[in-house]
Each structure stands twice: as structure tokens, then as C-alpha cells.
Coordinates of C-alpha atoms in Angstrom, one line a residue:
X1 CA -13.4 36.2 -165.8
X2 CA -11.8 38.9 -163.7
X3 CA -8.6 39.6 -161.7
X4 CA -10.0 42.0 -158.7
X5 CA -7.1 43.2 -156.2
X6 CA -9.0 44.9 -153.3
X7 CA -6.0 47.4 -151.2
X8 CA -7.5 45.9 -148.0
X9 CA -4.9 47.4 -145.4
X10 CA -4.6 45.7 -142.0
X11 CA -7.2 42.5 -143.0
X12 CA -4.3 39.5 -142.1
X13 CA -5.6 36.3 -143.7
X14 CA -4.1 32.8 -144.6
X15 CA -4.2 30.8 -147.7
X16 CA -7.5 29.1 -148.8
X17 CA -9.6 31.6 -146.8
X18 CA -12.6 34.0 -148.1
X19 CA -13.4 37.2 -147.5
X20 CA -17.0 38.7 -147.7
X21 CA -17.9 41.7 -150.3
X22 CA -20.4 44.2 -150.1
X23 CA -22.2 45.5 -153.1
X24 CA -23.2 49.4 -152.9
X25 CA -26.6 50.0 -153.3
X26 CA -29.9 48.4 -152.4
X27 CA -31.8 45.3 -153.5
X28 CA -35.6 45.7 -154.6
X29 CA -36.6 45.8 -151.2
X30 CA -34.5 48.7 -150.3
X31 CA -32.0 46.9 -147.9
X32 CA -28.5 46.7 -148.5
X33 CA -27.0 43.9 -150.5
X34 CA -26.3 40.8 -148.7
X35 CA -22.5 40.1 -148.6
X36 CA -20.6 37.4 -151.2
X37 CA -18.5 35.5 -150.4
X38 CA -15.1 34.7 -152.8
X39 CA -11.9 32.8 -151.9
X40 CA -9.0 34.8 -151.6
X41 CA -6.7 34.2 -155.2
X42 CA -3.4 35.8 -153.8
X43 CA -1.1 34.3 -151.1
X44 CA -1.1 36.3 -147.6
X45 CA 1.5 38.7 -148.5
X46 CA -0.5 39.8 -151.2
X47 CA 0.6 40.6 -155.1
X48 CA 2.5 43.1 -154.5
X49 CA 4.5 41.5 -151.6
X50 CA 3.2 44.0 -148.7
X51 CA 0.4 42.1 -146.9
X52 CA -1.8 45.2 -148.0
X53 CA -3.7 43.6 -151.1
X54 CA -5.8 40.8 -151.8
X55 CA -6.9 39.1 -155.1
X56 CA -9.9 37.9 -156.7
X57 CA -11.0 36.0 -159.2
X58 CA -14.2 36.9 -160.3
X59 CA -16.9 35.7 -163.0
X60 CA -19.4 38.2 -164.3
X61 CA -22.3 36.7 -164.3
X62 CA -25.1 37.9 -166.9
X63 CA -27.9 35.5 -167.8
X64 CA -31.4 35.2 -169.3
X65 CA -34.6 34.1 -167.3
X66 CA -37.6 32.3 -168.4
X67 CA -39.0 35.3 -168.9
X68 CA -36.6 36.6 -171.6
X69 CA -35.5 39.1 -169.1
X70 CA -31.4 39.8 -168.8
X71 CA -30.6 39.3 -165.3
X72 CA -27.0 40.6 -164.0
X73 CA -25.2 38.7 -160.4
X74 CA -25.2 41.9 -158.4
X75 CA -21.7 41.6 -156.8
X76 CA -20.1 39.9 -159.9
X77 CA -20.6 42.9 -161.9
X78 CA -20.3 45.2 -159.0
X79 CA -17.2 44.0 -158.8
X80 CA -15.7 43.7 -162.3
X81 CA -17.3 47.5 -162.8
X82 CA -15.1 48.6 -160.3
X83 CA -12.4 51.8 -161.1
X84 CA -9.1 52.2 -159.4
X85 CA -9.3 53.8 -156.2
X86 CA -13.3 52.6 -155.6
X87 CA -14.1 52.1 -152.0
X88 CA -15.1 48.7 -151.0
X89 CA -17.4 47.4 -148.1
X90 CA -15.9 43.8 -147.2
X91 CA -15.7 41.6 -144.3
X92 CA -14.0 38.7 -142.9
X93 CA -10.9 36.5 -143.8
X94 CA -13.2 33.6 -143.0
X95 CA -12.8 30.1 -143.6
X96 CA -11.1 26.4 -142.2
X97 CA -11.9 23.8 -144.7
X98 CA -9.6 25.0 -147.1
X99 CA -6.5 26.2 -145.4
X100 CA -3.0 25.6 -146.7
X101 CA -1.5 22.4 -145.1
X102 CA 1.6 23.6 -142.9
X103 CA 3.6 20.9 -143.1
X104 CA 6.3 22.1 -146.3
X105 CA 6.5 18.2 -147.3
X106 CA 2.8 17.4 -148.4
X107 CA 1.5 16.3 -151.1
X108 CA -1.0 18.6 -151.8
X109 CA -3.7 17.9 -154.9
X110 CA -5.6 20.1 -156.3
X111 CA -9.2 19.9 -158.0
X112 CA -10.4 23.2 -159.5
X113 CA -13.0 24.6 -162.3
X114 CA -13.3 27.5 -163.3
X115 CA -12.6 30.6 -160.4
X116 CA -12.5 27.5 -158.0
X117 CA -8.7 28.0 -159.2
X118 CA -8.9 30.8 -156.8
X119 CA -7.3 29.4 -153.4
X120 CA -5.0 27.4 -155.6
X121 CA -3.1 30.1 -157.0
X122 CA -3.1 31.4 -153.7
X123 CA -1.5 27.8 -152.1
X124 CA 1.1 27.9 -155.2
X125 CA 1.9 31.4 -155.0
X126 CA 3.7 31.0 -151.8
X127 CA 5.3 27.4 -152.8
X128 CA 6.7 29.0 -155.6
X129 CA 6.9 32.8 -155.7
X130 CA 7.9 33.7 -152.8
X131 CA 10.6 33.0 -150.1
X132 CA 10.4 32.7 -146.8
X133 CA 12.4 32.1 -143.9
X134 CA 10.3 29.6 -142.4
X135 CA 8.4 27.7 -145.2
X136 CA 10.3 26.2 -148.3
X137 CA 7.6 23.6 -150.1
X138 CA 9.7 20.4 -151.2
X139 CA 6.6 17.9 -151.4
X140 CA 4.9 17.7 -154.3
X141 CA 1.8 20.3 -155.7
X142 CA -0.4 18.3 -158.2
X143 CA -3.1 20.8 -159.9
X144 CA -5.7 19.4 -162.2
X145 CA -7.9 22.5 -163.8
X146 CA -10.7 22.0 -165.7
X147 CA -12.6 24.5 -168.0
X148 CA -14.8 24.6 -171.1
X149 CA -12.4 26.3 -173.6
X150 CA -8.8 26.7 -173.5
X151 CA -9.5 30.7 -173.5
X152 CA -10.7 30.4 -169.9
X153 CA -7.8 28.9 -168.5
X154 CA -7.3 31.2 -165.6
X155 CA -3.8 32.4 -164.7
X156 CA -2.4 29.6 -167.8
X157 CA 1.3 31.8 -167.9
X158 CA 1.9 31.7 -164.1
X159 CA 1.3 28.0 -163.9
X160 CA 3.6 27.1 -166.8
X161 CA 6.0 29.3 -165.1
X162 CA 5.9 27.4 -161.9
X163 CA 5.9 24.2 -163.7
X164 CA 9.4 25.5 -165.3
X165 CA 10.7 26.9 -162.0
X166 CA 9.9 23.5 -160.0
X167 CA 9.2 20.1 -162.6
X168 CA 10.3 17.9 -159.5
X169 CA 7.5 19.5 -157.2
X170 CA 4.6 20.5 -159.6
X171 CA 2.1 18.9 -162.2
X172 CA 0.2 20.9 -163.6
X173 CA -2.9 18.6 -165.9
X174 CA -5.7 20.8 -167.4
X175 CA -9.1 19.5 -168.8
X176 CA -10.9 21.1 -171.3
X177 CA -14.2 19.9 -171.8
X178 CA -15.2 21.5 -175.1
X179 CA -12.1 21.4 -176.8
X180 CA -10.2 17.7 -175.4
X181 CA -10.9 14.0 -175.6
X182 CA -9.9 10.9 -173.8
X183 CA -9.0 8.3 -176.2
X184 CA -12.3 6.9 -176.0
X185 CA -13.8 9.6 -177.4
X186 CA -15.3 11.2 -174.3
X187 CA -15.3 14.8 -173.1
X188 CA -12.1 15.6 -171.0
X189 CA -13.7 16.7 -167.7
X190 CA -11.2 17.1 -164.5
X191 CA -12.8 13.4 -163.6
X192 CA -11.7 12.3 -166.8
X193 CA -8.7 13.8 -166.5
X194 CA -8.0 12.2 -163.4
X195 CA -8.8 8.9 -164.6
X196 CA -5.2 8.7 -167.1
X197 CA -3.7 8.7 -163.9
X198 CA -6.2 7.0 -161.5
X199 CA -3.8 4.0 -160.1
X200 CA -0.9 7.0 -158.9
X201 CA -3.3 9.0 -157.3
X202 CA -4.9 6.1 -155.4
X203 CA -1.3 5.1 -154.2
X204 CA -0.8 8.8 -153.3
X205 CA -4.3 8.9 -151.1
X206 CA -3.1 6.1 -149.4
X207 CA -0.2 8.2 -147.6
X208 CA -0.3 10.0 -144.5
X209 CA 1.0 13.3 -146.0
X210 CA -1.4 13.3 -149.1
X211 CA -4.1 16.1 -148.7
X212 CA -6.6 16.9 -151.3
X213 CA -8.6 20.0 -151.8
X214 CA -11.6 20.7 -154.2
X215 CA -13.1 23.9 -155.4
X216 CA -15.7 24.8 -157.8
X217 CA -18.7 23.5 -159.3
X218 CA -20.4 20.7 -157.3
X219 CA -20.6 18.2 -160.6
X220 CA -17.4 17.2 -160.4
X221 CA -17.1 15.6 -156.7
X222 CA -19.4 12.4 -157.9
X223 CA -17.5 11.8 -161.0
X224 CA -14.2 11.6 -158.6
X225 CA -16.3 9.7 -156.2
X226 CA -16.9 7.3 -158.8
X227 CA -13.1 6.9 -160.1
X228 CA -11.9 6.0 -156.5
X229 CA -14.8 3.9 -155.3
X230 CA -13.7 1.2 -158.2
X231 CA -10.1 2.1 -157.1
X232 CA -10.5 1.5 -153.3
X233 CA -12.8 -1.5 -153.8
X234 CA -9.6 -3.6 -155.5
X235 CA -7.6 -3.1 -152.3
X236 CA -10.9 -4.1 -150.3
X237 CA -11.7 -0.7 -149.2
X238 CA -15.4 1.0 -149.1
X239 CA -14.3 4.2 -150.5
X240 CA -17.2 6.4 -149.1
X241 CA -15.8 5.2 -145.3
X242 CA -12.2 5.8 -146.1
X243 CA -13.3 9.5 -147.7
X244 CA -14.9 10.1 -144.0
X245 CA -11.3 9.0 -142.2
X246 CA -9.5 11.5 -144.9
X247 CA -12.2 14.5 -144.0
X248 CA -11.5 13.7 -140.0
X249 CA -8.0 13.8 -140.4
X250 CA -8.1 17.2 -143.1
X251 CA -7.1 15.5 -145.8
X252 CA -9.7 15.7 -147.9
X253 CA -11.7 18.9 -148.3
X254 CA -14.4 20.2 -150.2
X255 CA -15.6 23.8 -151.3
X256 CA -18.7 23.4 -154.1
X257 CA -21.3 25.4 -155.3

């Protein structure tokens, strides 16, 4: 994993939105690389505080085919290749579904693995890094994180310093799927995770002010499915109907791959 800031001058963008990159060169059919698109990992004034900068967390991806051949993600390692001063080709902010909730009371959970921690950091970067004049976050920031080993725990010191510098206003639960267990012996995914604490979460979806946000690999959306559908059922809801209300009203969105 990679931490990629891009000097991007006047490109104004908001929490939880993406911006498009550019790999130089050509793809075997001599056209120019098709354009990637990341989440933005840095709050909209940037890392260094001047709205010039914005962050990326990036995965180099190198694997094997089933023809033995090494294959390398073209903008992944474009990307983490990258030396200081490098021009790059992007485009954009784009993005809606994921966009920070404005309202400074929410209750705001998070569901990330792996770089999906990416608009996160961005959303808690400006809850707790920064001030502002207009926006001071008093609800409460829940972030469950899930990973295969505890050495890819992305941005693990600036979480634990948030959790120091507000304990009233955020949780911070990581799952670690290689290394953790429930006490029933079973891998500790983020669904599993979620499951020690499945009756306050269902109480906190049930408020007008709750809005959940889920980024990373597409797995994990069932297995949450699967926790509240038992959940919902006991109060005589149909889960999958009441999901559809919380999508209409922007309470419950989804970025997977």
C-alpha cells in the first residue's frame, strides 16, 4: 500500500469524491491508458492545509496469470513509481454517493477494507484535524476496518490519535481476518466484527441522523446484509425494503469493487 499526494492546484473537491488518473504511455494497442479512478484519502483542504494537494491511497497490484506470466495494474504501479515533482495527467473530482453528510451531528458509520479506508480518512480528517469556522463534528464517527494482517492496517497511528483526541465521538473496531477470532473460532472479517455489536448498530440504523457508508471489496456487503436481515426481522421489518428507504433518503451508500 501507498500514500500518493498529487500537488493538484486549483482542482476544489469535497470529501468522499474521486478523481481520475492518467497513466503515461500506451496500452498494447497504442492508445493512451484509460483513466482510474481512486477516492480522494485527504480532506478538501488537503495534507498540508492549502487546498493545493490531494491524497491517495494506493495498492500496487502485481499478480500471476494462468499462463505463469507476471502481470503488473498499469496505474497502480504508475503511480507508486512516481518521483517527486512527476507530472500527472488527472481528471475530475467526481462523485455523489459517497459525500460527507453536512449535518456536524450525524452519526456517521463507516465500513472499509483495505484502500476503501480511503474516503474515510478523508471524512475524519476534517472531524478531527482540522478546525473550521463553520463545521465542528459533535455526533458520533464509528469506523470498522478490516484487513488480512495487522501490517496492512492503513493509517493505524492517525486513527488511534483521533480516538485519543475525541473517545466521546469516535470508535474506531478493526478486523483482521488472518490474524483475529470471534469467540467461536471464526475468522474476524468486518461482518464479523460487526456482529459483537449487532443489536447497537440496529438501534443506531433505526435513527434519522444515522448514515452509513461502505467502501472496498464487494464480499463484504452480503455478510452485513445477512447480520441485519435477522436483526430487522425481530422488529418485523424486511430488511432488504428498509435498506432501499435508507439508499432514498442517503443514508446508506455503497462504493464496491
Amino acid at each position: 500500500m501507498y500514500w500518493v499526494v498529487v500537488h493538484a492546484g486549483e482542482v476544489p473537491y469535497r470529501e468522499g469524491q474521486s478523481i481520475g488518473v492518467i497513466a503515461d504511455g500506451e496500452d498494447k494497442n497504442g492508445k493512451p491508458h484509460k483513466l482510474r479512478l481512486y477516492s480522494i484519502a485527504s480532506s478538501a483542504l488537503g495534507d498540508f492545509g492549502d487546498s493545493k494537494t490531494v491524497s491517495l491511497c494506493v495498492k500496487r497490484l502485481v499478480y500471476t496469470n494462468d499462463q505463469g506470466e507476471v502481470v503488473k495494474g498499469v496505474c497502480s504501479n504508475f503511480l507508486c513509481d512516481l518521483k517527486p515533482g512527476a507530472e500527472v495527467k488527472i481528471t475530475g473530482p467526481v462523485g455523489k454517493e459517497m459525500l460527507m453528510p453536512k449535518d456536524p451531528n450525524a452519526t456517521i458509520i463507516m465500513l472499509a477494507t483495505g484502500t476503501g479506508i480511503a474516503p474515510f480518512r478523508s471524512f475524519l480528517w476534517k472531524m478531527f484535524f482540522e478546525e473550521h469556522e463553520d463545521y465542528k463534528y459533535t455526533g458520533l464517527a464509528w469506523l470498522f476496518l478490516g484487513v488480512p494482517t495487522s501490517d496492512t492496517l492503513l493509517y493505524k497511528e492517525e486513527l488511534e490519535k483521533m480516538k485519543e483526541m475525541a473517545p466521546d465521538n469516535f470508535r474506531l473496531d478493526f478486523a483482521v481476518s488472518r490474524e483475529q477470532t470471534n469467540a467461536a473460532g471464526e475468522k474476524m472479517y468486518i461482518q464479523t466484527r460487526m456482529a459483537e455489536y449487532k443489536e447497537e448498530l440496529w438501534e443506531l440504523l433505526k435513527k434519522d441522523n444515522t448514515y452509513v457508508y461502505m467502501c472496498g471489496l464487494k464480499g463484504m456487503e452480503k455478510g452485513i446484509d445477512d447480520i441485519m436481515l435477522d436483526l430487522a426481522a425481530k422488529d418485523g421489518i424486511n430488511w432488504l425494503d428498509y435498506k432501499k428507504q435508507l439508499k432514498k433518503s442517503e443514508q446508506w451508500n455503497v462504493e464496491v469493487y
